[in-house]
Coordinates of C-alpha atoms and ligand atoms in Angstrom, one line a residue:
M24 CA 29.2 -14.1 0.5
T25 CA 26.7 -13.2 -2.3
S26 CA 24.3 -16.0 -3.2
E27 CA 24.6 -17.6 -6.7
Y28 CA 21.0 -16.4 -7.3
F29 CA 21.8 -12.8 -6.6
Q30 CA 25.1 -12.9 -8.5
R31 CA 23.4 -14.3 -11.6
A32 CA 20.5 -11.8 -11.4
R33 CA 22.8 -8.8 -11.0
A34 CA 24.6 -9.7 -14.2
V35 CA 21.4 -9.1 -16.3
I36 CA 19.0 -7.1 -14.1
P37 CA 20.0 -3.7 -12.6
G38 CA 20.8 -4.3 -9.0
G39 CA 19.5 -7.8 -9.4
V40 CA 15.9 -6.8 -8.7
N41 CA 12.9 -5.6 -10.6
S42 CA 11.8 -3.2 -7.8
P43 CA 14.4 -1.4 -5.6
V44 CA 13.3 -2.2 -2.1
R45 CA 13.6 -5.9 -2.8
A46 CA 17.4 -5.5 -2.9
F47 CA 17.7 -5.2 0.9
G48 CA 19.6 -1.9 0.4
S49 CA 18.7 -0.4 3.7
V50 CA 19.2 -3.6 5.8
G51 CA 22.3 -5.1 4.1
G52 CA 22.9 -8.6 3.1
D53 CA 21.4 -10.5 0.1
P54 CA 17.8 -10.6 -0.8
V55 CA 16.1 -14.0 -0.3
F56 CA 15.1 -15.5 -3.6
F57 CA 11.6 -17.1 -3.2
A58 CA 10.7 -20.4 -4.9
S59 CA 7.2 -20.9 -3.6
A60 CA 4.7 -19.9 -1.0
Q61 CA 1.6 -21.4 0.6
G62 CA -0.6 -19.7 3.2
A63 CA 1.5 -17.7 5.6
K64 CA 4.8 -19.3 4.6
V65 CA 7.3 -18.6 1.9
T66 CA 10.0 -21.0 0.9
S67 CA 13.3 -19.8 -0.5
E68 CA 15.3 -21.2 -3.5
D69 CA 17.7 -22.7 -0.9
G70 CA 14.9 -24.4 1.0
R71 CA 14.4 -22.1 4.0
V72 CA 10.9 -21.6 5.2
F73 CA 9.8 -18.2 6.6
T74 CA 6.6 -16.8 8.1
D75 CA 5.8 -14.0 5.8
Y76 CA 4.8 -10.5 7.0
V77 CA 5.2 -8.8 3.6
G78 CA 2.5 -10.7 1.6
S79 CA 3.9 -9.5 -1.7
W80 CA 3.6 -5.9 -0.2
G81 CA -0.1 -6.3 0.4
P82 CA -2.0 -8.3 -2.1
M83 CA -1.9 -11.7 -0.4
I84 CA -4.6 -11.0 2.2
L85 CA -5.9 -14.6 1.9
G86 CA -2.4 -16.0 2.3
H87 CA -0.3 -17.3 -0.6
A88 CA -1.6 -19.6 -3.3
H89 CA -5.2 -19.8 -1.9
P90 CA -6.6 -22.9 -3.6
Q91 CA -9.8 -21.3 -4.8
V92 CA -8.0 -18.3 -6.3
I93 CA -5.5 -20.5 -8.1
E94 CA -8.3 -22.7 -9.4
K95 CA -10.2 -19.7 -10.8
V96 CA -7.1 -18.3 -12.4
V97 CA -6.2 -21.6 -14.0
E98 CA -9.7 -22.1 -15.3
V99 CA -9.9 -18.6 -16.8
A100 CA -6.3 -18.9 -18.2
R101 CA -7.3 -22.0 -20.2
R102 CA -9.8 -19.9 -22.1
G103 CA -7.2 -17.4 -23.2
L104 CA -4.8 -14.9 -21.5
S105 CA -5.9 -11.7 -23.2
F106 CA -8.3 -10.6 -25.8
G107 CA -8.0 -6.8 -26.0
A108 CA -11.7 -6.7 -26.2
P109 CA -14.4 -6.4 -23.5
T110 CA -15.1 -9.4 -21.2
V111 CA -17.9 -10.0 -18.7
L112 CA -15.2 -10.6 -16.0
E113 CA -14.3 -6.9 -16.1
T114 CA -17.9 -5.9 -15.4
V115 CA -18.1 -8.4 -12.6
L116 CA -15.1 -7.0 -10.8
A117 CA -16.2 -3.4 -11.5
E118 CA -19.6 -4.2 -10.0
E119 CA -18.0 -5.8 -6.9
I120 CA -15.7 -2.8 -6.4
C121 CA -18.6 -0.3 -6.7
K122 CA -20.6 -2.4 -4.2
L123 CA -17.8 -2.6 -1.6
V124 CA -16.6 1.0 -2.0
P125 CA -19.7 3.1 -2.4
S126 CA -17.9 6.3 -3.2
I127 CA -16.9 4.6 -6.5
E128 CA -19.7 4.9 -9.0
Q129 CA -17.7 3.9 -12.0
V130 CA -14.2 2.3 -12.2
R131 CA -11.5 1.9 -14.8
M132 CA -9.1 -1.1 -14.6
V133 CA -5.4 -0.6 -15.2
N134 CA -2.3 -2.8 -14.6
S135 CA -0.7 -1.3 -11.5
G136 CA -1.1 1.1 -8.6
T137 CA 1.3 3.5 -10.4
E138 CA -1.0 3.6 -13.5
A139 CA -4.0 4.1 -11.3
T140 CA -2.6 7.2 -9.5
M141 CA -1.1 8.6 -12.6
S142 CA -4.4 8.3 -14.4
A143 CA -6.4 9.7 -11.5
I144 CA -4.2 12.8 -11.4
R145 CA -4.6 13.3 -15.1
L146 CA -8.3 12.9 -14.8
A147 CA -8.5 15.4 -11.9
R148 CA -6.5 17.9 -13.9
G149 CA -8.7 17.4 -17.0
Y150 CA -11.9 17.6 -15.0
T151 CA -11.0 20.8 -13.1
Q152 CA -8.8 22.3 -15.9
R153 CA -6.3 23.2 -13.2
P154 CA -2.6 22.4 -13.0
L155 CA -1.5 21.9 -9.4
I156 CA -1.7 18.9 -7.2
V157 CA -1.0 18.5 -3.5
K158 CA 0.7 15.5 -2.0
F159 CA 2.1 14.7 1.5
A160 CA 5.7 14.1 2.4
G161 CA 6.3 10.4 2.8
C162 CA 3.2 9.3 0.9
Y163 CA 4.0 7.1 -2.1
H164 CA 1.7 7.1 -5.1
G165 CA 3.7 5.0 -7.5
H166 CA 6.6 6.2 -9.7
S167 CA 5.1 8.5 -12.3
D168 CA 7.0 11.8 -12.7
A169 CA 4.6 14.2 -11.1
L170 CA 4.2 12.1 -8.0
L171 CA 7.9 11.4 -7.3
V172 CA 8.2 14.5 -5.1
K173 CA 8.6 14.7 -1.4
A174 CA 9.5 17.4 1.0
G175 CA 13.0 17.7 2.5
S176 CA 11.4 18.9 5.7
G177 CA 8.0 19.8 7.0
A178 CA 8.0 23.0 5.1
L179 CA 6.1 23.4 1.9
T180 CA 8.2 22.6 -1.0
L181 CA 7.4 23.6 -4.5
G182 CA 8.2 20.7 -6.9
I183 CA 11.6 19.4 -6.2
P184 CA 11.9 16.1 -8.0
G185 CA 12.7 13.1 -5.8
S186 CA 14.4 11.2 -8.6
A187 CA 17.0 11.8 -11.3
G188 CA 15.4 11.8 -14.7
V189 CA 12.3 13.8 -13.5
P190 CA 12.5 17.2 -15.2
P191 CA 11.6 20.2 -13.0
G192 CA 8.7 20.9 -15.3
A193 CA 7.1 17.5 -14.6
A194 CA 7.3 17.9 -10.8
G195 CA 6.9 21.7 -10.7
D196 CA 3.2 21.6 -10.3
T197 CA 3.3 19.2 -7.3
L198 CA 3.0 20.9 -3.9
T199 CA 4.2 18.9 -0.9
A200 CA 2.6 19.2 2.6
T201 CA 3.0 17.5 6.0
Y202 CA 0.8 14.5 6.7
N203 CA -1.5 15.2 9.6
D204 CA -0.9 18.9 9.4
A205 CA -4.4 20.4 8.6
E206 CA -3.3 24.0 9.2
E207 CA -0.5 23.8 6.7
L208 CA -2.9 22.4 4.1
A209 CA -5.3 25.3 4.8
A210 CA -2.5 27.7 4.3
I211 CA -1.5 26.1 1.0
F212 CA -5.1 26.4 -0.2
A213 CA -5.3 30.0 0.9
T214 CA -2.4 30.7 -1.5
Y215 CA -2.9 28.4 -4.4
G216 CA -6.5 27.3 -4.0
E217 CA -7.8 28.4 -7.4
R218 CA -5.1 26.5 -9.2
I219 CA -5.2 23.2 -7.3
A220 CA -6.8 20.4 -9.2
A221 CA -6.4 17.7 -6.6
V222 CA -5.2 16.5 -3.2
I223 CA -3.9 13.0 -3.2
V224 CA -3.3 11.2 0.1
E225 CA -2.8 7.7 1.5
P226 CA -5.7 8.0 4.1
I227 CA -3.7 5.7 6.3
T228 CA -0.1 5.7 5.2
G229 CA 1.8 2.6 4.4
N230 CA 4.8 3.8 2.5
M231 CA 6.5 5.7 5.4
N232 CA 5.5 2.8 7.6
M233 CA 1.9 2.8 8.9
I234 CA 0.6 6.1 10.2
L235 CA -3.0 6.7 11.1
P236 CA -4.7 10.0 10.3
Q237 CA -5.2 12.2 13.4
R238 CA -8.7 13.2 14.3
G239 CA -10.1 15.6 11.8
F240 CA -7.3 15.4 9.3
L241 CA -9.2 13.6 6.6
E242 CA -12.3 15.7 7.3
T243 CA -10.2 18.9 6.8
L244 CA -9.0 17.5 3.4
R245 CA -12.6 17.0 2.4
D246 CA -13.6 20.5 3.5
V247 CA -10.8 22.4 1.8
C248 CA -11.3 20.5 -1.4
D249 CA -15.1 21.3 -1.3
Q250 CA -14.4 24.9 -0.6
H251 CA -11.9 25.3 -3.4
G252 CA -13.4 23.0 -6.0
A253 CA -10.5 20.5 -5.9
V254 CA -10.8 16.8 -6.4
L255 CA -10.0 14.7 -3.3
I256 CA -8.2 11.5 -4.2
F257 CA -7.7 8.7 -1.7
D258 CA -4.9 6.5 -2.7
E259 CA -6.1 3.2 -1.3
V260 CA -3.8 1.0 -3.4
M261 CA -2.5 -0.4 -0.1
T262 CA -5.4 0.2 2.4
G263 CA -8.3 -0.8 0.0
F264 CA -9.8 -4.1 1.3
R265 CA -6.8 -4.2 3.7
V266 CA -7.8 -2.2 6.8
A267 CA -11.5 -2.9 6.3
L268 CA -13.7 -4.3 3.6
G269 CA -14.5 -0.7 2.4
G270 CA -11.0 0.6 2.9
A271 CA -9.9 3.5 5.1
Q272 CA -12.8 5.6 3.8
A273 CA -15.2 3.2 5.4
V274 CA -13.3 3.3 8.7
Y275 CA -13.1 7.1 8.9
Q276 CA -16.4 7.8 7.0
V277 CA -14.9 10.4 4.7
K278 CA -15.9 10.2 1.1
P279 CA -13.3 11.0 -1.5
D280 CA -14.1 12.0 -5.1
L281 CA -11.7 9.5 -6.6
T282 CA -10.1 6.4 -5.2
T283 CA -7.2 4.5 -6.5
L284 CA -6.8 0.7 -5.9
G285 CA -4.2 -1.9 -6.5
K286 CA -2.6 -4.8 -4.7
I287 CA -5.6 -6.8 -3.1
V288 CA -7.9 -5.8 -6.0
G289 CA -5.8 -8.1 -8.2
G290 CA -5.2 -10.8 -5.7
G291 CA -1.5 -11.1 -6.6
M292 CA -1.9 -10.4 -10.4
P293 CA -0.9 -7.0 -11.9
V294 CA -4.2 -5.1 -11.5
G295 CA -4.9 -1.6 -10.5
A296 CA -8.1 0.5 -10.7
F297 CA -9.3 4.0 -10.3
G298 CA -12.8 5.2 -9.9
G299 CA -15.2 7.5 -8.1
R300 CA -17.9 10.1 -9.0
R301 CA -19.7 9.4 -12.2
D302 CA -19.5 13.0 -13.4
I303 CA -15.7 13.0 -13.0
M304 CA -15.3 9.5 -14.5
A305 CA -17.3 10.7 -17.5
T306 CA -14.4 12.9 -18.5
I307 CA -12.3 9.9 -19.5
A308 CA -12.0 8.7 -23.1
P309 CA -13.9 7.4 -24.9
Q310 CA -16.7 9.4 -23.2
G311 CA -14.6 12.5 -22.5
P312 CA -11.4 14.3 -23.5
V313 CA -9.0 12.8 -20.9
Y314 CA -7.0 10.0 -22.6
Q315 CA -6.3 6.8 -20.8
A316 CA -5.7 3.3 -22.2
G317 CA -4.1 -0.1 -21.7
T318 CA -3.5 -3.1 -24.0
L319 CA -3.7 -5.6 -21.1
S320 CA -6.0 -3.5 -18.9
G321 CA -8.8 -5.7 -17.4
N322 CA -7.1 -8.9 -18.7
P323 CA -9.1 -12.0 -17.8
V324 CA -6.5 -13.7 -15.6
G325 CA -6.1 -10.6 -13.4
M326 CA -9.9 -10.1 -13.2
A327 CA -10.4 -13.7 -12.1
A328 CA -7.8 -13.4 -9.3
G329 CA -9.4 -10.1 -8.2
I330 CA -13.0 -11.4 -8.3
E331 CA -12.2 -14.6 -6.4
T332 CA -10.2 -12.6 -3.8
L333 CA -12.9 -10.1 -3.2
R334 CA -15.5 -12.9 -2.9
L335 CA -13.5 -14.7 -0.2
I336 CA -12.8 -11.6 1.9
Q337 CA -16.6 -11.1 2.2
V338 CA -17.2 -14.1 4.4
P339 CA -18.7 -12.9 7.7
G340 CA -16.1 -12.3 10.5
F341 CA -13.2 -12.1 8.1
Y342 CA -11.9 -8.7 9.2
D343 CA -12.6 -9.4 12.9
A344 CA -10.4 -12.5 12.7
L345 CA -7.7 -10.7 10.7
S346 CA -7.7 -7.8 13.2
R347 CA -7.3 -10.2 16.1
T348 CA -4.4 -11.8 14.5
T349 CA -2.7 -8.5 13.8
L350 CA -3.3 -7.2 17.3
R351 CA -1.9 -10.5 18.8
L352 CA 1.3 -9.7 16.8
T353 CA 1.7 -6.0 17.6
E354 CA 0.8 -6.5 21.3
G355 CA 3.2 -9.4 21.5
L356 CA 6.0 -7.4 19.9
E357 CA 5.4 -4.5 22.3
R358 CA 5.3 -6.8 25.3
S359 CA 8.6 -8.5 24.3
A360 CA 10.3 -5.2 23.6
A361 CA 9.2 -3.7 26.9
K362 CA 10.5 -6.8 28.8
Y363 CA 14.0 -6.0 27.6
G364 CA 13.8 -2.2 27.6
V365 CA 13.7 -1.8 23.9
P366 CA 11.7 1.4 22.9
L367 CA 9.1 0.2 20.5
S368 CA 5.7 1.3 19.5
T369 CA 3.2 -0.1 17.0
N370 CA 0.2 0.8 14.9
Q371 CA -2.3 -1.6 13.5
L372 CA -5.7 -1.8 11.8
G373 CA -7.3 -4.7 10.0
G374 CA -4.5 -6.7 8.4
M375 CA -1.9 -4.0 8.4
F376 CA 0.6 -2.9 11.0
G377 CA 3.6 -0.7 11.7
V378 CA 6.5 -1.3 14.0
F379 CA 8.6 1.7 15.2
F380 CA 11.8 1.6 17.2
S381 CA 11.0 4.9 19.0
D382 CA 10.0 6.4 22.3
L383 CA 7.2 8.3 20.7
D384 CA 3.7 7.0 21.4
D385 CA 2.2 8.9 18.5
I386 CA 4.0 8.7 15.2
S387 CA 2.2 11.2 13.1
C388 CA 4.4 12.2 10.1
Y389 CA 7.5 11.4 8.0
D390 CA 9.9 13.2 10.3
D391 CA 8.7 11.0 13.3
V392 CA 9.5 7.9 11.2
A393 CA 12.8 9.3 10.0
A394 CA 13.8 9.8 13.7
C395 CA 13.3 6.2 14.6
N396 CA 16.3 4.1 15.6
A397 CA 17.6 2.7 12.3
D398 CA 20.3 0.5 14.0
H399 CA 17.6 -1.2 16.1
F400 CA 15.5 -1.9 13.0
K401 CA 18.4 -3.3 11.1
A402 CA 19.4 -5.6 14.0
F403 CA 15.7 -6.7 14.4
F404 CA 15.3 -7.4 10.7
A405 CA 18.4 -9.5 10.3
A406 CA 17.9 -11.5 13.5
M407 CA 14.3 -12.1 12.8
L408 CA 15.2 -13.3 9.3
A409 CA 17.7 -15.7 10.8
H410 CA 14.8 -17.0 13.0
G411 CA 12.6 -17.6 9.9
Q412 CA 10.6 -14.4 10.1
Y413 CA 10.3 -12.4 6.9
F414 CA 9.5 -8.8 7.7
A415 CA 9.8 -5.9 5.2
P416 CA 13.4 -5.1 4.5
S417 CA 12.9 -1.3 5.2
S418 CA 11.8 0.6 8.3
Y419 CA 9.6 2.8 6.0
E420 CA 7.3 -0.1 5.0
A421 CA 4.1 -1.3 6.7
G422 CA 3.7 -5.0 7.5
F423 CA 0.9 -7.3 6.6
V424 CA -0.9 -10.2 8.2
S425 CA -3.1 -12.6 6.2
A426 CA -6.1 -14.8 7.0
A427 CA -3.7 -17.8 6.7
H428 CA -1.6 -16.6 9.7
T429 CA -2.6 -18.8 12.7
E430 CA -2.2 -18.0 16.4
G431 CA 0.6 -20.5 16.4
D432 CA 2.4 -18.6 13.6
I433 CA 2.1 -15.3 15.6
D434 CA 3.2 -16.9 18.8
S435 CA 6.3 -18.3 17.2
T436 CA 7.1 -14.9 15.8
I437 CA 6.8 -13.4 19.2
D438 CA 9.0 -16.1 20.7
A439 CA 11.6 -15.2 18.1
A440 CA 11.3 -11.5 18.9
Q441 CA 11.9 -12.2 22.6
K442 CA 15.1 -14.0 21.8
V443 CA 16.1 -11.1 19.5
F444 CA 15.3 -8.3 22.0
A445 CA 17.1 -10.2 24.8
K446 CA 20.3 -9.7 22.9
F447 CA 19.7 -6.1 22.0
T448 CA 21.8 -4.2 24.6
Ligands
PLP4 C1 2.0 0.1 -3.9 C2 1.4 1.5 -3.9 C3 1.4 2.2 -5.1 C4 2.0 1.7 -6.4 O1 1.5 0.5 -6.9 P1 2.3 -0.3 -7.9 O2 1.4 -1.5 -8.2 O3 3.6 -0.7 -7.2 O4 2.6 0.5 -9.1 C5 0.7 3.4 -5.1 N1 0.2 3.9 -4.0 C6 0.2 3.3 -2.9 C7 -0.4 3.8 -1.6 C8 0.9 2.0 -2.8 O5 1.0 1.4 -1.6

């Protein structure tokens, strides 16, 4: 039976949700309507409490409603919600970003990850005066027209829109390649190199579940971009401040030309950012000819949440503790699955993880994820939800652990998983 909340929402909101994956489309059943959250726990409108492994899809690295973040947000909100004029808070957050991610020399604030990637692409095209961009199948870079393209198979696909409403013209300059396939990328550059403005990549993927780059993959991206004068964009909207303080680029020591940020940078408020090399950033209006703007960009409340979040993740040992928590979870899940003969593998780094119902040890690209056991995932998701464990309602999404998750929280989750896997056969 459909909940009253969902029924009421569906009457006035398409599909009852404001972002599609919230609708539980791939797992079935009704979405849970949240009323409040604190630390690692979320409470639904009908009073159920869940341990949360979604964390608003990434931003809540400190846990929900962190008292110091809330306090700063409230304090700043009292002084006015938006001015449409410069504030010192914007400079403070920009300084903090440039300090933590050294490849970023200058940064522009926007209101979402979608805006950040869309603007970074426009900037790369304006800077290079070239039309083509390269993305990888299964990587998500927000919902702007040119980026809603993915390959049907591993083969190179020239601009087939992945959504109705995207005209072929808008997607026709997007080339799609296979994640972790350096040879294919080199071949693409051999053919189109002079016309390629940028390569955009999730350096660690999170939108086809969590896949780590194979040895040398990111280095190859750097090399081919240098050889052909293309801009390398790391989309770290998810991985920024998540897998490590300096993001995936700090882990793999590969320096992109531009980086896009979102999620944690706004601490739960709608904030995105894109930044990088000073000479490229100088191409943006009002300094340069690439237009980009936003009425609410850099708004004080978002800045306050971002500043306080970035301050709190810099306490010594923060990422070590977070990694230990994540590892405790993924190792526990693997152990529980093995005990009952359920094929399962995991990936994890920092506060991010992936769970795959698969025999494969090494999940390296979209096709590997698509080949996972969808029935196992659906059964796992539904049964874990019934046990008070809120995992992402899609097998293509990464999971997140926060600093508020205790060993006790993780152990309860593993206990629940044992019970679930015991009934799998
Ligand atoms: C979430 C995400 C986006 C889009 O951000 P929104 O704030 O949802 O627009 C872009 N790129 C990556 C890698 C993301 O994870």
